[in-house]
mmCIF file of C-alpha atoms and ligand atoms in Angstrom:
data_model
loop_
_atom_site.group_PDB
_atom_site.id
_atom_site.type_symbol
_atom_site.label_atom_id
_atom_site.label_comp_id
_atom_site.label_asym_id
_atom_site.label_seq_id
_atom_site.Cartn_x
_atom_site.Cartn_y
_atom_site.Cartn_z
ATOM 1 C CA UNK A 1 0.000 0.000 0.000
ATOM 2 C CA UNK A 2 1.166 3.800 -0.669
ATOM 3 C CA UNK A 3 1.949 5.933 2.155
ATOM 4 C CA UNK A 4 -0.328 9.479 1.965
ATOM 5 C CA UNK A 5 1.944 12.290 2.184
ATOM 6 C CA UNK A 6 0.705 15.463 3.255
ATOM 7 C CA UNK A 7 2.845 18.545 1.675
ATOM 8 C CA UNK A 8 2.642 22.050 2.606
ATOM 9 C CA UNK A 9 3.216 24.692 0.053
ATOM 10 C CA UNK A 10 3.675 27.900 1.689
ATOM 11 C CA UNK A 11 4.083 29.870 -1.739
ATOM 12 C CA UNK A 12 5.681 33.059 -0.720
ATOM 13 C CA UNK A 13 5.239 33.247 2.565
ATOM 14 C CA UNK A 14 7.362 33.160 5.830
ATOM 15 C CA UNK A 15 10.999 34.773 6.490
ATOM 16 C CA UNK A 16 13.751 31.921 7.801
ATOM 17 C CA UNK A 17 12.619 33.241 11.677
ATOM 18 C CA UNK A 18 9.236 32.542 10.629
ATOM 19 C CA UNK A 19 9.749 29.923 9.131
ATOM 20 C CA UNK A 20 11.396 28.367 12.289
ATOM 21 C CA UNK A 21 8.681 29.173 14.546
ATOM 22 C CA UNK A 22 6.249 27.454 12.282
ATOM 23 C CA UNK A 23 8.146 24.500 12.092
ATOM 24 C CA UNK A 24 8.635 24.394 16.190
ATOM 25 C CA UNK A 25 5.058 24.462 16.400
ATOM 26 C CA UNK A 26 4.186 21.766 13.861
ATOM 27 C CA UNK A 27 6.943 19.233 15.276
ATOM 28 C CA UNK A 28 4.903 18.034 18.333
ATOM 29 C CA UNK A 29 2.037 17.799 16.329
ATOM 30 C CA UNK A 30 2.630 15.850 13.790
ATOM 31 C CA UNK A 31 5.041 13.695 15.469
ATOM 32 C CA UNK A 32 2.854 11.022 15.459
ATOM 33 C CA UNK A 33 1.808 11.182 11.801
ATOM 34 C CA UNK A 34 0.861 7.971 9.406
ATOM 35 C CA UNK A 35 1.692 10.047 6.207
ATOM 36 C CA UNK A 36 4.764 11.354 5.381
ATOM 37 C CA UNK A 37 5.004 15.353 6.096
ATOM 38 C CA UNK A 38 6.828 17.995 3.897
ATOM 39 C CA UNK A 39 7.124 21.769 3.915
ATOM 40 C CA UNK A 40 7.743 23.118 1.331
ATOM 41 C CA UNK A 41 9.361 26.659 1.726
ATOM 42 C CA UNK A 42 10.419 29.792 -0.343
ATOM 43 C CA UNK A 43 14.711 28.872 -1.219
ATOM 44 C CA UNK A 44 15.426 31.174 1.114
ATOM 45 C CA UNK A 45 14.102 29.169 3.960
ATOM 46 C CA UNK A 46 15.293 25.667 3.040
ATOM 47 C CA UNK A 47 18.602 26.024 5.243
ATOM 48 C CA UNK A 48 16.514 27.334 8.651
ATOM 49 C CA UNK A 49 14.052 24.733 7.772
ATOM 50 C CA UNK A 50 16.392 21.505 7.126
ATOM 51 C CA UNK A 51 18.064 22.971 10.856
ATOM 52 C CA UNK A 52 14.426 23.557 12.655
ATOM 53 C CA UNK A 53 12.957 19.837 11.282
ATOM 54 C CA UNK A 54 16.347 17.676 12.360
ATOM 55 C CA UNK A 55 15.362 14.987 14.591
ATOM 56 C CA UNK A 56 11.738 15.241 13.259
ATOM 57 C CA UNK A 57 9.278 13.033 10.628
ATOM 58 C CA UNK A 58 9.297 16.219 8.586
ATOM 59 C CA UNK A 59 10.961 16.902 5.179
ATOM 60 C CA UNK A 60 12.004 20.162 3.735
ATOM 61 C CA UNK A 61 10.986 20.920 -0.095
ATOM 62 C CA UNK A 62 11.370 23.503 -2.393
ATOM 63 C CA UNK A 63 9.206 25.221 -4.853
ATOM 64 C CA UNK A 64 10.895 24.958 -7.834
ATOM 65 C CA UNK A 65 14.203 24.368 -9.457
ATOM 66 C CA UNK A 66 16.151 24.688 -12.481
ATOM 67 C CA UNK A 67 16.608 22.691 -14.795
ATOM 68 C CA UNK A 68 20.273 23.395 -15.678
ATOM 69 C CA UNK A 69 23.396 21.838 -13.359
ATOM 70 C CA UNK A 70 25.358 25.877 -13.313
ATOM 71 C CA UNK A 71 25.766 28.600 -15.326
ATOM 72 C CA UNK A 72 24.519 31.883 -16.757
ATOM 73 C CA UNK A 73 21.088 31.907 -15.395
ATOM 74 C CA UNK A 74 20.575 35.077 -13.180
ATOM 75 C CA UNK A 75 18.020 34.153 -10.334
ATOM 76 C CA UNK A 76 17.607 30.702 -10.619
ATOM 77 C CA UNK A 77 19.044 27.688 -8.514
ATOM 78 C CA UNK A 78 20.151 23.769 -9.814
ATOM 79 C CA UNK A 79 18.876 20.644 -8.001
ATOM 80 C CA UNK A 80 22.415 20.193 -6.378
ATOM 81 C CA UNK A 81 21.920 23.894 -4.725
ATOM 82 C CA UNK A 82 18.415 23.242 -3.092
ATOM 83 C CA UNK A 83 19.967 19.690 -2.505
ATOM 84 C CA UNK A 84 22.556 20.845 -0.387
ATOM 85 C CA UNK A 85 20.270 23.540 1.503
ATOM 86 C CA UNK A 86 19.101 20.920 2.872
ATOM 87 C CA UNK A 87 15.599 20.226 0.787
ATOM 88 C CA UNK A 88 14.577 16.194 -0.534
ATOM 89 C CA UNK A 89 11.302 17.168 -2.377
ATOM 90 C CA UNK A 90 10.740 20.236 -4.878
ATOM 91 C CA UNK A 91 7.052 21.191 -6.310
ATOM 92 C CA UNK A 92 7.590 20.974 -9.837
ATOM 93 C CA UNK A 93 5.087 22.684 -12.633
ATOM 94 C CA UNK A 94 2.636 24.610 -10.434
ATOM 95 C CA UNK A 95 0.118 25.954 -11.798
ATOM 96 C CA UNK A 96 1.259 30.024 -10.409
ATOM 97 C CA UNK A 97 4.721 28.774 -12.486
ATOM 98 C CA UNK A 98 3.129 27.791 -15.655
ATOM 99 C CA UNK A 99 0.392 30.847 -15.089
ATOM 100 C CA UNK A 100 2.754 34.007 -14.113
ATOM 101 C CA UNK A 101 6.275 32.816 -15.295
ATOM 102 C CA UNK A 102 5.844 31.043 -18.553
ATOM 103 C CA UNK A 103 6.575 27.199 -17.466
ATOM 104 C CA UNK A 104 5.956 24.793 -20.047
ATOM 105 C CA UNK A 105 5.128 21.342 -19.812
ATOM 106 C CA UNK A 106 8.699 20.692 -21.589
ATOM 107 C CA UNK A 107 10.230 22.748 -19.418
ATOM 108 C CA UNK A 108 8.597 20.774 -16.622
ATOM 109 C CA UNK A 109 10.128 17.321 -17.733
ATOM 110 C CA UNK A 110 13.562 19.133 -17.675
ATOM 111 C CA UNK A 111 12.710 20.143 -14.187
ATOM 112 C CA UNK A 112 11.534 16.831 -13.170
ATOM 113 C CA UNK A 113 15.038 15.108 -14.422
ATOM 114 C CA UNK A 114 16.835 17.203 -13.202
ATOM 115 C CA UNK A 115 15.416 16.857 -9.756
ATOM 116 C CA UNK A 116 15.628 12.916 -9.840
ATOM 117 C CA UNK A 117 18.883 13.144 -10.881
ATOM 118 C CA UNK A 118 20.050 14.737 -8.152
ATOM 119 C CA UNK A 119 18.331 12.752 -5.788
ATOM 120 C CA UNK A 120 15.014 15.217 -5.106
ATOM 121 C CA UNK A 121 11.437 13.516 -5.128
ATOM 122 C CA UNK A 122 9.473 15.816 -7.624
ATOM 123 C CA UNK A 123 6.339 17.000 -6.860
ATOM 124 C CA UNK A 124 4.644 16.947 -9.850
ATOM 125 C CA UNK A 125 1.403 19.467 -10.402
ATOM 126 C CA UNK A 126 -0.763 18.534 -13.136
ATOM 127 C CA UNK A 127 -4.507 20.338 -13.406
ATOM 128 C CA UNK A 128 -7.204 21.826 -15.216
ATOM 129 C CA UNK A 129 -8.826 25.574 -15.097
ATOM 130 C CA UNK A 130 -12.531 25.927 -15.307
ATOM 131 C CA UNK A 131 -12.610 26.222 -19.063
ATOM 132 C CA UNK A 132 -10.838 23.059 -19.404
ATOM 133 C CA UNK A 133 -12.953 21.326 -17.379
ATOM 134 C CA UNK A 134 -16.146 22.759 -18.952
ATOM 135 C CA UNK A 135 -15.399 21.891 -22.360
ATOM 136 C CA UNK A 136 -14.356 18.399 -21.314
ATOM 137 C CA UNK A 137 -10.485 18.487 -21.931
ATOM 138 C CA UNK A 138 -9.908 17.875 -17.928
ATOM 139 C CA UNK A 139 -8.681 13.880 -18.532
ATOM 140 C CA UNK A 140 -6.929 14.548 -21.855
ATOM 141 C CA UNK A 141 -5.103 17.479 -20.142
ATOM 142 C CA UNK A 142 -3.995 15.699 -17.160
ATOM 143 C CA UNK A 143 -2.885 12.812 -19.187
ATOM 144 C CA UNK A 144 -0.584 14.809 -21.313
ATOM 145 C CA UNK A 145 0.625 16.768 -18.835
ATOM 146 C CA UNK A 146 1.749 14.275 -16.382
ATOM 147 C CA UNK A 147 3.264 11.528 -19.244
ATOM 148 C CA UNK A 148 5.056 14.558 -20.900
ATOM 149 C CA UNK A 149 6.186 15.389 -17.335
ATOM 150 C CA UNK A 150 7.399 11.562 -16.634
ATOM 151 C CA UNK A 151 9.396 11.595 -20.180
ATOM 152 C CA UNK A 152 13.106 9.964 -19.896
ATOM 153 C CA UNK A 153 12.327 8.714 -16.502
ATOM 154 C CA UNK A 154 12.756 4.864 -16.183
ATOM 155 C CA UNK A 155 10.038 2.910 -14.661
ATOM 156 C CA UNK A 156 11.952 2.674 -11.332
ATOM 157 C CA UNK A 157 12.375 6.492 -11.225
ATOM 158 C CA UNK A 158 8.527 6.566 -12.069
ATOM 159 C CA UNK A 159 7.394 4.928 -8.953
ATOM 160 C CA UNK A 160 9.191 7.579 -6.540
ATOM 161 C CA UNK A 161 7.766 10.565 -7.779
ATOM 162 C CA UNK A 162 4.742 12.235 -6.436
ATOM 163 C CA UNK A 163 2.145 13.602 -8.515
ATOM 164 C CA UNK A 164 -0.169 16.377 -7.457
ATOM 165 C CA UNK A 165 -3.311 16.847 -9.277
ATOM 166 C CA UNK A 166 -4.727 20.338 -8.599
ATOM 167 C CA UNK A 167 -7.361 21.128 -10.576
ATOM 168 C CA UNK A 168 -6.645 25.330 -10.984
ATOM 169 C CA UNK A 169 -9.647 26.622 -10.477
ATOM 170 C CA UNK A 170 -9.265 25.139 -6.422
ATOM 171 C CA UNK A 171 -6.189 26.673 -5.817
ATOM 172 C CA UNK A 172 -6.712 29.565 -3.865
ATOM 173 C CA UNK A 173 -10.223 29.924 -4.275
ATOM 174 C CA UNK A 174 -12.018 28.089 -1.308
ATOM 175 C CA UNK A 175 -13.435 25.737 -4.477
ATOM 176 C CA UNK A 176 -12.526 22.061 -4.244
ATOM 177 C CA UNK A 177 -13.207 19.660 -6.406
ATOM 178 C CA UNK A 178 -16.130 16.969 -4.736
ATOM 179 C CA UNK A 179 -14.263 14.276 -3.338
ATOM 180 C CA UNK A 180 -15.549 11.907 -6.313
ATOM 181 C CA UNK A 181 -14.357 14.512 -8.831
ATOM 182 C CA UNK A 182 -10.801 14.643 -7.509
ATOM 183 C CA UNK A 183 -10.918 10.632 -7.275
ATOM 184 C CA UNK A 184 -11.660 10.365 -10.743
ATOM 185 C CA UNK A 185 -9.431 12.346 -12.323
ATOM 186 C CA UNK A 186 -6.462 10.710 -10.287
ATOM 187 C CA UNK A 187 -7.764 7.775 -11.253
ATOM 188 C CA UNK A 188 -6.892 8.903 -15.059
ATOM 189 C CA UNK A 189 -3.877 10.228 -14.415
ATOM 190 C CA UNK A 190 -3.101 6.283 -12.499
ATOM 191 C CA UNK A 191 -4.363 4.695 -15.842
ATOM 192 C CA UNK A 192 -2.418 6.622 -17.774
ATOM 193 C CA UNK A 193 0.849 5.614 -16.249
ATOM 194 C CA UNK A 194 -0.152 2.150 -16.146
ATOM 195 C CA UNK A 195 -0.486 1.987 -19.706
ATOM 196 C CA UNK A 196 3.202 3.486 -20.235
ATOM 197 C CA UNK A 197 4.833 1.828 -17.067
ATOM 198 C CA UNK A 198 2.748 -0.989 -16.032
ATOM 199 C CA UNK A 199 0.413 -1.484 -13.339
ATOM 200 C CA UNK A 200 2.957 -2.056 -10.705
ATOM 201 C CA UNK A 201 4.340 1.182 -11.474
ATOM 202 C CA UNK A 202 1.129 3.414 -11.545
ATOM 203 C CA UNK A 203 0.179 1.221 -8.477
ATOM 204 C CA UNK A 204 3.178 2.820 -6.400
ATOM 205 C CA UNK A 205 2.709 6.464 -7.839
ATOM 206 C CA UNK A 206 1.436 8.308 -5.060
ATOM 207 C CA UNK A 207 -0.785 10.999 -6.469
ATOM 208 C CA UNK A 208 -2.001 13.787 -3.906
ATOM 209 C CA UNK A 209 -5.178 16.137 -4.442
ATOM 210 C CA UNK A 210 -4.426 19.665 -4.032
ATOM 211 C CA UNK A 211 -7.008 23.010 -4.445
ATOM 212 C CA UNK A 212 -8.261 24.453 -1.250
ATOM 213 C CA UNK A 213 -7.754 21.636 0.966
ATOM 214 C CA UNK A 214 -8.484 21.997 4.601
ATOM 215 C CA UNK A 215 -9.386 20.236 7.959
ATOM 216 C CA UNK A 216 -12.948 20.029 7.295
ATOM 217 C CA UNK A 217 -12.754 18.352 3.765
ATOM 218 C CA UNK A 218 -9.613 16.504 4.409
ATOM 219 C CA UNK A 219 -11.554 13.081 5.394
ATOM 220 C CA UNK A 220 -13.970 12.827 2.463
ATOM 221 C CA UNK A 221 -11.082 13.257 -0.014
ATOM 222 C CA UNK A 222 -8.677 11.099 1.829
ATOM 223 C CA UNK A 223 -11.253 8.271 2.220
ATOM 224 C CA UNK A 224 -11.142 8.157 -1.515
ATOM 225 C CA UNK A 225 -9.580 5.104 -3.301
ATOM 226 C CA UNK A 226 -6.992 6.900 -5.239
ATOM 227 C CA UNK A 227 -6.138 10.178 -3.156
ATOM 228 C CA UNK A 228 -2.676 9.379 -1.483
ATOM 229 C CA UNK A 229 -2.375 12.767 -0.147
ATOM 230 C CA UNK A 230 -2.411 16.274 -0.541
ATOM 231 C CA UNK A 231 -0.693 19.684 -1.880
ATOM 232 C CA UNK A 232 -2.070 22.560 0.925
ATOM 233 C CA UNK A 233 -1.461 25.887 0.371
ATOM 234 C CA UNK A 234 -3.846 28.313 2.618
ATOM 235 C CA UNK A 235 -3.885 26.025 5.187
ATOM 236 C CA UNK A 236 -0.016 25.281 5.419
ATOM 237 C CA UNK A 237 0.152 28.378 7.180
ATOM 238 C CA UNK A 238 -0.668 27.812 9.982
ATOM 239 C CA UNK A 239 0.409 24.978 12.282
ATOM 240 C CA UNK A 240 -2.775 23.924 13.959
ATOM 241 C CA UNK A 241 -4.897 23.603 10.490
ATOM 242 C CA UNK A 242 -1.839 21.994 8.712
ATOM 243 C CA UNK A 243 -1.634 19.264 11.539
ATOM 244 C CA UNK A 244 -5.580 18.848 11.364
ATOM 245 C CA UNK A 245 -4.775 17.945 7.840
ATOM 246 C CA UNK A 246 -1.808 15.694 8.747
ATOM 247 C CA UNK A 247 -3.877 13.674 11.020
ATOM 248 C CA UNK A 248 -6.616 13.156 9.208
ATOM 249 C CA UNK A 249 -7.349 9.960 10.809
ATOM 250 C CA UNK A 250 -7.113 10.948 14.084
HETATM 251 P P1 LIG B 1 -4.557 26.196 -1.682
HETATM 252 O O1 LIG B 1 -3.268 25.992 -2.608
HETATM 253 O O2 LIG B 1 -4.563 25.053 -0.709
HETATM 254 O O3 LIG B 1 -4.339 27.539 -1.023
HETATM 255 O O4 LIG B 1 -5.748 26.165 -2.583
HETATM 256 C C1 LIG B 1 -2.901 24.723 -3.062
HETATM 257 C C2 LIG B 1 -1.696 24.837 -3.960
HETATM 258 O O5 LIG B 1 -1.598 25.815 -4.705
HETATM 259 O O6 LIG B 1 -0.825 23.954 -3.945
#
């Protein structure tokens, strides 16, 4: 069976100090946790973060990376650099990347092998906006988008990824997608990477649901099937909701 993981995207939010304090105040409560945990924190953060989690269950990710090992690229920062910060997961492809700052699915799949290269567990966001979904692209979309994504990845790099389907018109908005809505789609984006990669593959994928997620809708959508987890943004923010989410069995 997969193990849910629970990831916190905290966009850009939190200074290191901050970003301490949040962490000191998560780390009792989620000490306990089933799934795995993950923060995922501006760059600037990673090294106070990979400090303030040691001893913990929780890993440090990033929000993006480059695809690139060096070189002439003002602003941006290779899979070895967030590596070394301290960092073992990186959000790759969100939908604010590909909206504001031009991110391509192609450029996506660089990301992503880049990432596994270097030893980072992508965290791949695939997803829909509302006129997708009304003119009935949402499966074809999420298909391409996470088997473009996967491309030059051997079926052994496959399984360790994490996908996180996040339909865009969720994120942000206090709309989530009905717990059988976000179970369905996963469930294409599962078939689609057992028809590439085999069932025992897609069968180890673990694919989160992200778009407004919270305590009080955190059980419906976890009871589902195919929903190993989930991408939180809002509701990373603070430690008290973000453990809520963490424990969603308790
Ligand atoms: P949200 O963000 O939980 O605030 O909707 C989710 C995300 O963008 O990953």
């Amino acid at each position: 069976m997969r193990t849910p993981i629970i990831a916190g995207n905290w966009k850009m939010n939190k200074t290191p100090k901050e970003a301490r304090e949040l962490i000191d105040a998560l780390k009792p409560l989620v000490k306990a946790a089933k799934a795995t945990v993950v923060v995922c924190v501006p760059a600037v953060d990673i090294a106070e973060a990979a400090k303030a989690v040691r001893g913990s269950n929780i890993k440090v990710g990033a929000q993006n990376v480059h695809f690139k090992a060096s070189g002439a690229y003002t602003g941006e920062l290779s899979a070895d650099m967030i590596k070394a910060a301290g960092a073992s997961y990186v959000i790759i492809g969100h939908s604010e990347r590909r909206q504001y700052f031009g991110e391509t699915d192609e450029t996506v799949n660089q990301r992503v092998l880049a990432a596994v290269e270097n030893g980072l567990i992508p965290i791949i966001c695939v997803g829909e906006n509302k006129a997708q979904r009304e003119a009935n692209y949402t499966d074809a979309l999420v298909e391409y988008q996470t088997l473009i994504a996967l491309t030059g990845l051997t079926p052994a790099q496959v399984k360790k990824v994490v996908i996180a389907y996040e339909p865009v018109w969720a994120i942000g908005t206090g709309l989530t997608a009905t717990d059988e809505q976000a179970n369905e789609t996963i469930g294409v984006i599962r078939k689609a990477i057992a028809r590439k990669y085999g069932k025992g593959v897609a069968n180890a994928v673990r694919i989160q649901y992200g778009g407004s997620m919270k305590p009080a809708n955190v059980k419906g959508l976890m009871a589902q099937p195919e929903i190993d987890g989930g991408l939180i943004g809002g509701a990373s923010l603070k430690a008290e909701d973000f453990a809520q989410i963490v424990n969603y069995e308790a």
